Coordinates of C-alpha atoms in Angstrom, one line a residue:
X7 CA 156.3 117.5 167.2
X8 CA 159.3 119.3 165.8
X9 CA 160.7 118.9 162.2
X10 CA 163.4 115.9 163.2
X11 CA 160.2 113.5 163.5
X12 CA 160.4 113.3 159.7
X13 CA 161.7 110.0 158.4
X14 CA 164.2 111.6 155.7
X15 CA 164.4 115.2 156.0
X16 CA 162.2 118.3 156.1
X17 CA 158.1 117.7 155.3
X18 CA 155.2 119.9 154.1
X19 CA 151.9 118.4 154.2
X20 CA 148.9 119.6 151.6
X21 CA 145.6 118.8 152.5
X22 CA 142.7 119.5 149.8
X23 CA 139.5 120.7 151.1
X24 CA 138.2 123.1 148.7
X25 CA 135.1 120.8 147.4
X26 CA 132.0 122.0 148.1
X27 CA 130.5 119.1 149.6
X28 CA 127.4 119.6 148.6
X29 CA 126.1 115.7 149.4
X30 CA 126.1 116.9 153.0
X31 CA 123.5 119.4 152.7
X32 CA 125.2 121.0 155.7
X33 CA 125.9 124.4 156.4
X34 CA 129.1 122.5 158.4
X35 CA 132.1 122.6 156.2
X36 CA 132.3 118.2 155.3
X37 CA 136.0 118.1 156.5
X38 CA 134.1 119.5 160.1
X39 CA 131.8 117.0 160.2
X40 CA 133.0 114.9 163.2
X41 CA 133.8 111.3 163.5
X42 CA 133.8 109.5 167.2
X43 CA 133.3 113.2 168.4
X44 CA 136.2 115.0 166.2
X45 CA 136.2 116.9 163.1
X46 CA 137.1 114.4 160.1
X47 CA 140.2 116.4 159.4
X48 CA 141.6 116.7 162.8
X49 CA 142.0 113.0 162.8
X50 CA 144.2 113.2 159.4
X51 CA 146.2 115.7 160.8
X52 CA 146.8 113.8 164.1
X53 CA 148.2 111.5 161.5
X54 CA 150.3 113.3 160.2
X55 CA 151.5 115.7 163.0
X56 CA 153.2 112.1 164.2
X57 CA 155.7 112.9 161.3
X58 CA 156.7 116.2 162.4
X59 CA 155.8 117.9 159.5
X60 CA 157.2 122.0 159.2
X61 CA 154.4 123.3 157.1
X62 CA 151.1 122.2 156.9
X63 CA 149.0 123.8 154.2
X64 CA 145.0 123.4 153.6
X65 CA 143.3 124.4 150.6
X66 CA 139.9 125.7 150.7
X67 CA 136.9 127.1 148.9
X68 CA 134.0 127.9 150.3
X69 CA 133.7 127.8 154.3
X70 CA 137.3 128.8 154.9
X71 CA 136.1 131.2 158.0
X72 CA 134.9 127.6 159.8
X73 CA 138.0 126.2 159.1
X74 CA 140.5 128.8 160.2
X75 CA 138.6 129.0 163.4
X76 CA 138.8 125.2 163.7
X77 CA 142.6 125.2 162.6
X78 CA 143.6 128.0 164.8
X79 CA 146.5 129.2 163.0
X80 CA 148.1 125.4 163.1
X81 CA 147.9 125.4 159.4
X82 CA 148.4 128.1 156.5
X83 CA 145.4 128.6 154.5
X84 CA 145.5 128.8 150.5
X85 CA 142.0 129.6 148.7
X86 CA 141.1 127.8 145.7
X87 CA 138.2 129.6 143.8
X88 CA 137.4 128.6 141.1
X89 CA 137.4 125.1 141.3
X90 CA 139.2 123.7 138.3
X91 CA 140.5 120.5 139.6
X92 CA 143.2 118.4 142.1
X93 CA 145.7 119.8 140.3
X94 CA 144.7 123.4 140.0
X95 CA 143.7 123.1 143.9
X96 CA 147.7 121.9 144.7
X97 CA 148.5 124.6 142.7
X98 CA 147.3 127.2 145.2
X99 CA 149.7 126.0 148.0
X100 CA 152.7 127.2 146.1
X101 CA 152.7 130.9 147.5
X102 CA 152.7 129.0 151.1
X103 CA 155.7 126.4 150.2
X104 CA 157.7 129.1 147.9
X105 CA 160.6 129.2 150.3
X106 CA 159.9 125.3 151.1
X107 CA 162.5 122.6 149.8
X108 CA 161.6 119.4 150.9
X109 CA 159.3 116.9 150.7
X110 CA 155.3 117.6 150.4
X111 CA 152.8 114.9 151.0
X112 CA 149.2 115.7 149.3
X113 CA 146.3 114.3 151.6
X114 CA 142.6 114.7 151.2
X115 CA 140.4 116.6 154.0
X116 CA 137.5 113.7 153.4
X117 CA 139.9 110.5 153.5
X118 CA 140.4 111.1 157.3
X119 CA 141.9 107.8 158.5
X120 CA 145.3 107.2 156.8
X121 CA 147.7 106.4 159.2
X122 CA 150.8 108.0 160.0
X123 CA 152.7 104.3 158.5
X124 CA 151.4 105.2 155.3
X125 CA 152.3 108.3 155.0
X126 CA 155.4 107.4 156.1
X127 CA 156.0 104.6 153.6
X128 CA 155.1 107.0 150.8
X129 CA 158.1 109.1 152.1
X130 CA 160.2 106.4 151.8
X131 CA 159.8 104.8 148.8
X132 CA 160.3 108.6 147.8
X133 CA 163.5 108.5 148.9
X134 CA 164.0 105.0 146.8
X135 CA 167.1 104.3 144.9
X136 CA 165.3 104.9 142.5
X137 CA 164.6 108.3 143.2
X138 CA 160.8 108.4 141.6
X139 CA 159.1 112.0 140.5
X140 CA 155.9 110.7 142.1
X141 CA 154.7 108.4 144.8
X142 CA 151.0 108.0 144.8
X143 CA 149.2 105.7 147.2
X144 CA 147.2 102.8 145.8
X145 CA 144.5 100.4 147.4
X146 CA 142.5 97.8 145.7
X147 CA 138.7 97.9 146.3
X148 CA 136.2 95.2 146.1
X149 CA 134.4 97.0 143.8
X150 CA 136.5 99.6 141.7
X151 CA 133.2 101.8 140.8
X152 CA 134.4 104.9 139.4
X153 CA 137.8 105.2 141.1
X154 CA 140.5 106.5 138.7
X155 CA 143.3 103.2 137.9
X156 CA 146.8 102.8 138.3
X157 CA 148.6 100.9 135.5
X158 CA 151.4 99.8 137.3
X159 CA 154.1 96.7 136.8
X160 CA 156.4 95.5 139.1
X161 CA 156.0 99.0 141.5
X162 CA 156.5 101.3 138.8
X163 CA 153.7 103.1 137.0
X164 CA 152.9 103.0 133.8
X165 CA 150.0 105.3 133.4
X166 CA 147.6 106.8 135.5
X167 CA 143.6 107.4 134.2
X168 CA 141.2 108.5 135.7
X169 CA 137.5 106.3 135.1
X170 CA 135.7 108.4 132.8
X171 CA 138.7 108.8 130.7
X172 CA 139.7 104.9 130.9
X173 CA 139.4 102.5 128.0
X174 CA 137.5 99.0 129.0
X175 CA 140.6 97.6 129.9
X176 CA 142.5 99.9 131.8
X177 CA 138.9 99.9 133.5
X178 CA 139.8 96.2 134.4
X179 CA 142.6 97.0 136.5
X180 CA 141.6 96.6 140.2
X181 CA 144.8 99.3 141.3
X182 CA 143.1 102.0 142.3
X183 CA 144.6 105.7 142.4
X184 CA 143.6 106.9 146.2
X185 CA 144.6 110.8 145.2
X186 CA 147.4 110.9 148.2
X187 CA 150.8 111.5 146.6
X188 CA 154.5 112.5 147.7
X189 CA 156.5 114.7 145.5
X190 CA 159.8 116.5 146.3
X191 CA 159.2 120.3 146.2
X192 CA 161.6 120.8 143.6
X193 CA 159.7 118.6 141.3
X194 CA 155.6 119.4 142.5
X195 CA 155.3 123.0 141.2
X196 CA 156.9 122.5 137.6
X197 CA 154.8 119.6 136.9
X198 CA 151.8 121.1 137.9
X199 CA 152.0 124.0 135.4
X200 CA 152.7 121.7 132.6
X201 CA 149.1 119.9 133.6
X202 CA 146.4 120.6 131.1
X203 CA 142.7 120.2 131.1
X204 CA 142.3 118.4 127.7
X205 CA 140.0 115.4 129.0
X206 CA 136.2 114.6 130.0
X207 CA 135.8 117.0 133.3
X208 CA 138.0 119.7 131.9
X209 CA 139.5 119.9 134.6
X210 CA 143.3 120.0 135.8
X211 CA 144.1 116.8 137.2
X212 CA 146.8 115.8 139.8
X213 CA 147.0 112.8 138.3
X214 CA 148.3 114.3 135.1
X215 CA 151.9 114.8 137.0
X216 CA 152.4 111.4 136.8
X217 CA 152.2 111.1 133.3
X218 CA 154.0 114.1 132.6
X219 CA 157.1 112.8 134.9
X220 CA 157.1 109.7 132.9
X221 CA 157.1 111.1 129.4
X222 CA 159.9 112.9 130.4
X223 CA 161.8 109.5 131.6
X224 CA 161.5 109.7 135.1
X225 CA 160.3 106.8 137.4
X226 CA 157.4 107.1 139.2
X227 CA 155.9 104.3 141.5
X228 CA 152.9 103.1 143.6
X229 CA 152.9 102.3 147.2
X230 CA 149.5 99.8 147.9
X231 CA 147.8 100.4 151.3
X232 CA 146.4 96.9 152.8
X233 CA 143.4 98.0 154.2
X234 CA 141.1 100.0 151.7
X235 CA 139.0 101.5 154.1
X236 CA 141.9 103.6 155.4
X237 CA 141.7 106.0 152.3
X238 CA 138.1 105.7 152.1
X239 CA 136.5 108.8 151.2
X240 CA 133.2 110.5 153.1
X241 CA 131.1 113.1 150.7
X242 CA 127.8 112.1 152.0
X243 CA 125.4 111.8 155.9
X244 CA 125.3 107.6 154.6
X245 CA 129.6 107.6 154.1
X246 CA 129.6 109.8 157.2
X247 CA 128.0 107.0 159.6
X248 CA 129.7 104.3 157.7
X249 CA 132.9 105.7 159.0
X250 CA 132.1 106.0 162.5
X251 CA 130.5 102.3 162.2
X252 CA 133.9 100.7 160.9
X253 CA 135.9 103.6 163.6
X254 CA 133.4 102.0 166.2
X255 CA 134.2 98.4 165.4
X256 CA 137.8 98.6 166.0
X257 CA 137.7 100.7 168.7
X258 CA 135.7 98.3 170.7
X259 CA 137.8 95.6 169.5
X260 CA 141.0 97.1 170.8
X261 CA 138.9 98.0 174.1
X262 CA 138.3 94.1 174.7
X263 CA 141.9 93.3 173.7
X264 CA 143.1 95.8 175.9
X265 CA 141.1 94.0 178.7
X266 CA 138.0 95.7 179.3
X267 CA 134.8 93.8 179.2
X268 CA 132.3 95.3 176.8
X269 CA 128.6 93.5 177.2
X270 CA 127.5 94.3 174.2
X271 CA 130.1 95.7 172.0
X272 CA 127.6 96.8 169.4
X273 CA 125.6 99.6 171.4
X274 CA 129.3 100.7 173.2
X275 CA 130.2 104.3 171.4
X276 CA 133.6 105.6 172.4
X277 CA 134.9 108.9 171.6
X278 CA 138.1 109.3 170.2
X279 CA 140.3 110.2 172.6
X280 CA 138.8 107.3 175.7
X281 CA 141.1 106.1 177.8
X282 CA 139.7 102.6 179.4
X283 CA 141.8 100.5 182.1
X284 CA 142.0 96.5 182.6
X285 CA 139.0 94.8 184.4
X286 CA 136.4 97.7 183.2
X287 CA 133.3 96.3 182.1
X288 CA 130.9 98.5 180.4
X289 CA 127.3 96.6 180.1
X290 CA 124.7 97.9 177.4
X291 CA 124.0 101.4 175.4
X292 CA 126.7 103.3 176.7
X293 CA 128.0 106.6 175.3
X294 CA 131.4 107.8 176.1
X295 CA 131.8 112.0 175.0
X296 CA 135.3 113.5 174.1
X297 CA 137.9 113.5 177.1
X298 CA 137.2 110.4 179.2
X299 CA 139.2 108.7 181.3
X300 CA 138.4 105.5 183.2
X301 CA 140.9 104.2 185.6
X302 CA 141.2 99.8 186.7
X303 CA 138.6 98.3 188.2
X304 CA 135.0 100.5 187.1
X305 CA 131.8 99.3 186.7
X306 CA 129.7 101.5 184.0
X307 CA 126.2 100.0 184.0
X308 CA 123.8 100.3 181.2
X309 CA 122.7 102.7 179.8
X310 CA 125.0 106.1 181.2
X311 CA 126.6 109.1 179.3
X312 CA 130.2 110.2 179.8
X313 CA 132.0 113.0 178.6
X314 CA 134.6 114.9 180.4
X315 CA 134.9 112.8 183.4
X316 CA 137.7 111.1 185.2
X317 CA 136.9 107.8 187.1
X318 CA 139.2 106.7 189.1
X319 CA 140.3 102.8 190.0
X320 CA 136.8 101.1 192.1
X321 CA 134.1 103.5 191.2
X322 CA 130.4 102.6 190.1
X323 CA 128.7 104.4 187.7
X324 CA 124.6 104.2 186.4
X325 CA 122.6 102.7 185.5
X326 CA 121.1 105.9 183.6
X327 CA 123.6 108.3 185.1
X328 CA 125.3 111.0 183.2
X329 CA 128.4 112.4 184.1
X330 CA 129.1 115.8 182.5
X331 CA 132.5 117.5 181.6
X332 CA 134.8 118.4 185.3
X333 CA 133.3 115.3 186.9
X334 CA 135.6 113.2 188.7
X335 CA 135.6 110.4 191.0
X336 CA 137.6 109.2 193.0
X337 CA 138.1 105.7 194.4
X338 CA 135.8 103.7 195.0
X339 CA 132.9 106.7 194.8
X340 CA 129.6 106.0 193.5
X341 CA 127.2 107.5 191.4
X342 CA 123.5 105.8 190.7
X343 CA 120.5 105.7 188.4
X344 CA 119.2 109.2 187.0
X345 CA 122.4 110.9 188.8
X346 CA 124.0 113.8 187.1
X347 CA 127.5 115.2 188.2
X348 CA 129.3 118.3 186.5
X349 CA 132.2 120.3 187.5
X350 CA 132.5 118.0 190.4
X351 CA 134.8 115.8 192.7
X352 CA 133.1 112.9 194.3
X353 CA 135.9 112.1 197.1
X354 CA 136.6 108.3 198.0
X355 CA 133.9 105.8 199.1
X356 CA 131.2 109.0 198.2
X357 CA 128.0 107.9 196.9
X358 CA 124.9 109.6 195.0
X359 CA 122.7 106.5 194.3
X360 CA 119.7 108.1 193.7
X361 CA 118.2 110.7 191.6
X362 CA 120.6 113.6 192.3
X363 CA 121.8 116.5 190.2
X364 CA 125.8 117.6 191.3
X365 CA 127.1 120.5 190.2
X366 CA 130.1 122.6 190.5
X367 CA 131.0 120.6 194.0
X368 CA 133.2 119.1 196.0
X369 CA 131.8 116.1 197.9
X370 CA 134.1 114.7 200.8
X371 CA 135.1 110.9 201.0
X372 CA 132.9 108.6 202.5
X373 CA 129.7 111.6 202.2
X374 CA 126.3 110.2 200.9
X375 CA 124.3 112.5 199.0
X376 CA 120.3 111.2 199.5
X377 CA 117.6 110.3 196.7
X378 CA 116.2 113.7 195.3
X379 CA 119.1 116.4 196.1
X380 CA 120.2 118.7 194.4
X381 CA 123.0 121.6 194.5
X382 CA 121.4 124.9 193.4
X383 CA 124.6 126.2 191.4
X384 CA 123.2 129.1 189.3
X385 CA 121.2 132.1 189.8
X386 CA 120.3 132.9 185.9
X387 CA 123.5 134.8 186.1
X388 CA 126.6 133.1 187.8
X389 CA 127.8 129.9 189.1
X390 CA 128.4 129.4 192.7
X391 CA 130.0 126.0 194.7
X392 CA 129.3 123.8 197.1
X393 CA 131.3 122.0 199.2
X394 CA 130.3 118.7 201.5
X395 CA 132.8 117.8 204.0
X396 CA 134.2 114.1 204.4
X397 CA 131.3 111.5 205.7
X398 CA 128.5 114.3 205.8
X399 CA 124.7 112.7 205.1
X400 CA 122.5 114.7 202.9
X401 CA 118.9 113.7 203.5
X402 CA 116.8 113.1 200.6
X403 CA 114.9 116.1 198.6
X404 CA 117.5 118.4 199.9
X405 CA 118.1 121.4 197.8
X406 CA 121.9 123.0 198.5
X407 CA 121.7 126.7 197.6
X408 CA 125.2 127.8 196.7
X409 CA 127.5 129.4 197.6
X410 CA 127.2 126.7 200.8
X411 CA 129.1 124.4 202.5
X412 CA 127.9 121.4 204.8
X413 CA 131.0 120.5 207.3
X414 CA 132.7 117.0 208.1
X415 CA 129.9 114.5 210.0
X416 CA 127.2 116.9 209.5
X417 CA 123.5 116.1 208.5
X418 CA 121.2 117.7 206.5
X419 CA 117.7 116.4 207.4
X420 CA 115.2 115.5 204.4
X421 CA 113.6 117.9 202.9
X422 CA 115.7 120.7 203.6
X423 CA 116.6 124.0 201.7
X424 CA 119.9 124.7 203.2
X425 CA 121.4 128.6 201.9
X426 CA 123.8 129.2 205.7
X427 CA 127.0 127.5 206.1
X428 CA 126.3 123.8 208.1
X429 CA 129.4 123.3 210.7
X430 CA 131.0 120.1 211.4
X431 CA 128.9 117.7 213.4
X432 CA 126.0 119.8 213.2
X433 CA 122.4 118.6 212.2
X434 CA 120.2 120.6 210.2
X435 CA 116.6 120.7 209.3
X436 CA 115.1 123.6 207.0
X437 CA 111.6 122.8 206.9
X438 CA 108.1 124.3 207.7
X439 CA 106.3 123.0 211.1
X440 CA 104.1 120.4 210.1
X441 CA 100.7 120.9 210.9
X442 CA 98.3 118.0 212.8
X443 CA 94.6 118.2 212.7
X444 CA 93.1 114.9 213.7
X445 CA 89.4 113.7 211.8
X446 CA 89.8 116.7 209.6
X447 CA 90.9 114.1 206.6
X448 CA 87.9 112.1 207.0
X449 CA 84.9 115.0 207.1
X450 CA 86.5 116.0 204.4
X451 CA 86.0 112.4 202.0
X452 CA 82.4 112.5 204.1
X453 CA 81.5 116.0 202.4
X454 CA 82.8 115.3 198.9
X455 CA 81.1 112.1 199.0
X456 CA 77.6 113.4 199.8
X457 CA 78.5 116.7 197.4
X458 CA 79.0 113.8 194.6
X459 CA 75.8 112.2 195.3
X460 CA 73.8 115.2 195.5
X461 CA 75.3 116.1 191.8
X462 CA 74.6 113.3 190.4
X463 CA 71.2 113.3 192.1

């Protein structure tokens, strides 16, 4: 999204991840960790991308190699090391916005799920006729724990504290100080290096800004999110899965809105990027990976995994199936209990009911693909495919040996190890002679018997 996407004029977003994260005890970087199947900070950005930001700077400590790999050049990278603070860690984004005049929104790595509105109503009120130094975003808890307050009357703050430096009655205001702020370029830089570290942490606080910008007569003012759990912050494995829990939760609602039918909303775990359709229903302890799209119409039965897959408008997946990333079926297709597909098309009407494993194939409308087959796709060193031609019948406990194809209205008899070509129409069987030799079955339970007795004997 280019620059013109910003409400008011050109945008630089900051995003702090230099804390160590050390609650994770993770070798993952915390802002990596993923939420619904994607990296805590990639949903923040997603946020704000939808403002069409032209720089986007994230601060780092230790870890930085994981996160420029993640980034991939998308986002300049400024190190802070030492860390001495918010304030000090802004601070290190000024080489990357030197030549920046504009606005700069400051986000947090670990507060993944503001949404792009937010941000956008910070930017706004920045922009206020009032024309205040600092925006900062405030929310108000149930419980205010240790959250720094925002003294505030009438939109405008007063003061900003942080807990530990807090007398008992600022500690009775219920405005909390989320860390987010928007600050014109012009203004963020010169505030920051009149910030000091005279308090409890020593540190160099963001928060200080404000202050400073008001003892120098300047407004500054507060914009209040709604919903406090939209700058809730993860530091910990328990925050972690308390953010995918409430992420869950609405994503399931919206599913149902949306007109799918969710059996059991609770054990239904979508990733997020799934795309559902009207009239799905998905029954029980279903888990939906990254890039899923289901089309009008599809049955998921209980207990399947899905990541990767395209399902288009009809088709019938599970129960226990699993349908890996380059599946895709197409109308009305089929695919049954302890089933797995990968890399493959499934044409219209086709149908793996039973027991299968279908890899790196094409399989032709209307084919059927018996109980017990499987295609044989790798050699321990390359891939091959297979292709089935339109209505073909695979017998059961067939094994497919690629690179093979079985042509339109052909059969493959059960039991077969097919490794030739199979033209249309044609039948074939791949299996030893079987061997008849009548009475032999019963001298043999006449001999073990009397070899038991004797034993025992």
């Amino acid at each position: 999204m280019t620059a013109s996407a910003s409400p008011l004029g050109p945008l630089a977003i900051v995003v702090l991840a230099a804390g160590k994260g050390t609650r994770m005890k993770s070798d993952l970087h915390k802002v990596l960790h993923p939420i619904a199947g994607r990296p805590m900070i990639e949903h923040l950005l997603a946020s704000a991308v939808e403002l069409g930001p032209e720089r986007q700077v994230v601060v780092v400590g230790s870890g930085r190699e994981q996160l420029e790999k993640a980034l991939g050049g998308r986002a300049a990278i400024a190190v802070q090391e030492p860390q001495h603070g918010t304030g000090h860690a802004v601070q290190q984004a000024e080489g990357a916005l030197a030549d920046f005049a504009g606005d700069v929104l400051i986000l947090y790595g670990d507060v993944p799920f503001v949404s792009a509105a937010t941000m956008r109503a910070m930017i706004e009120r920045l922009h206020g006729a009032d024309a205040p130094a600092v925006v900062v975003l405030g929310f108000e808890p149930t419980d205010a724990l240790q959250y720094g307050r925002v003294i505030a009357a009438e939109g405008r703050i007063v003061k900003m504290v942080e807990h530990k430096d807090a007398s008992a009655e600022e500690r009775g205001c219920r405005l909390c100080n989320s860390g987010l702020m928007a600050v014109r370029s012009a203004d963020l830089f010169g505030l920051l290096a009149r910030v000091g570290n005279d308090n409890a942490q020593g540190e160099y606080y963001l928060t200080d800004i404000v202050n400073i910008a008001n003892a120098d007569g300047r407004t500054c003012a507060v914009v209040v999110t709604a919903d406090p759990d939209e700058v809730a912050g993860i530091n910990s494995r328990a925050e972690l899965a308390e953010a995918e829990a409430r992420w869950q939760a609405r994503r399931r609602r919206r599913a149902m809105d949306e007109g799918a039918s969710l059996v059991a909303p609770d054990t239904v775990w979508f990733a997020w990027d799934t795309v559902l359709g009207r009239d799905v229903t998905v029954e029980p302890n279903v888990v939906f990976g990254p890039g899923v799209t289901v089309a009008d119409g599809v049955k998921i039965r209980a207990f399947c995994h899905i990541e990767g897959a395209t399902l288009a408008s009809g088709t019938e997946v599970g129960p226990y199936a699993r349908l890996r990333p380059g599946a895709v079926l197409e109308e009305k297709a089929k695919v049954g209990n302890f089933v797995e597909v990968k890399k493959a098309v499934l044409g219209k009407g086709a149908k793996a009911n039973h027991l299968s494993y279908i890899g790196d194939a094409e399989v032709g409308a209307g084919a059927n693909i018996g109980a017990g087959t499987i295609t044989c796709n790798y050699d321990g060193y390359f891939k091959y495919k297979t292709v089935i031609g339109e209505r073909a019948f695979i017998g059961s406990n067939s094994a497919l040996i690629a690179p093979v194809s079985i042509g339109r209205d052909a059969i493959v008899g059960a039991g077969s190890a097919v490794s030739r070509d199979v033209a249309d129409g044609e039948l074939r069987l791949v299996r030893a002679e079987q061997l008849v030799k009548p009475g032999w079955a019963d001298r043999f339970h006449d001999a073990m018997k009397k070899k038991k007795a004797e034993g025992k004997a």
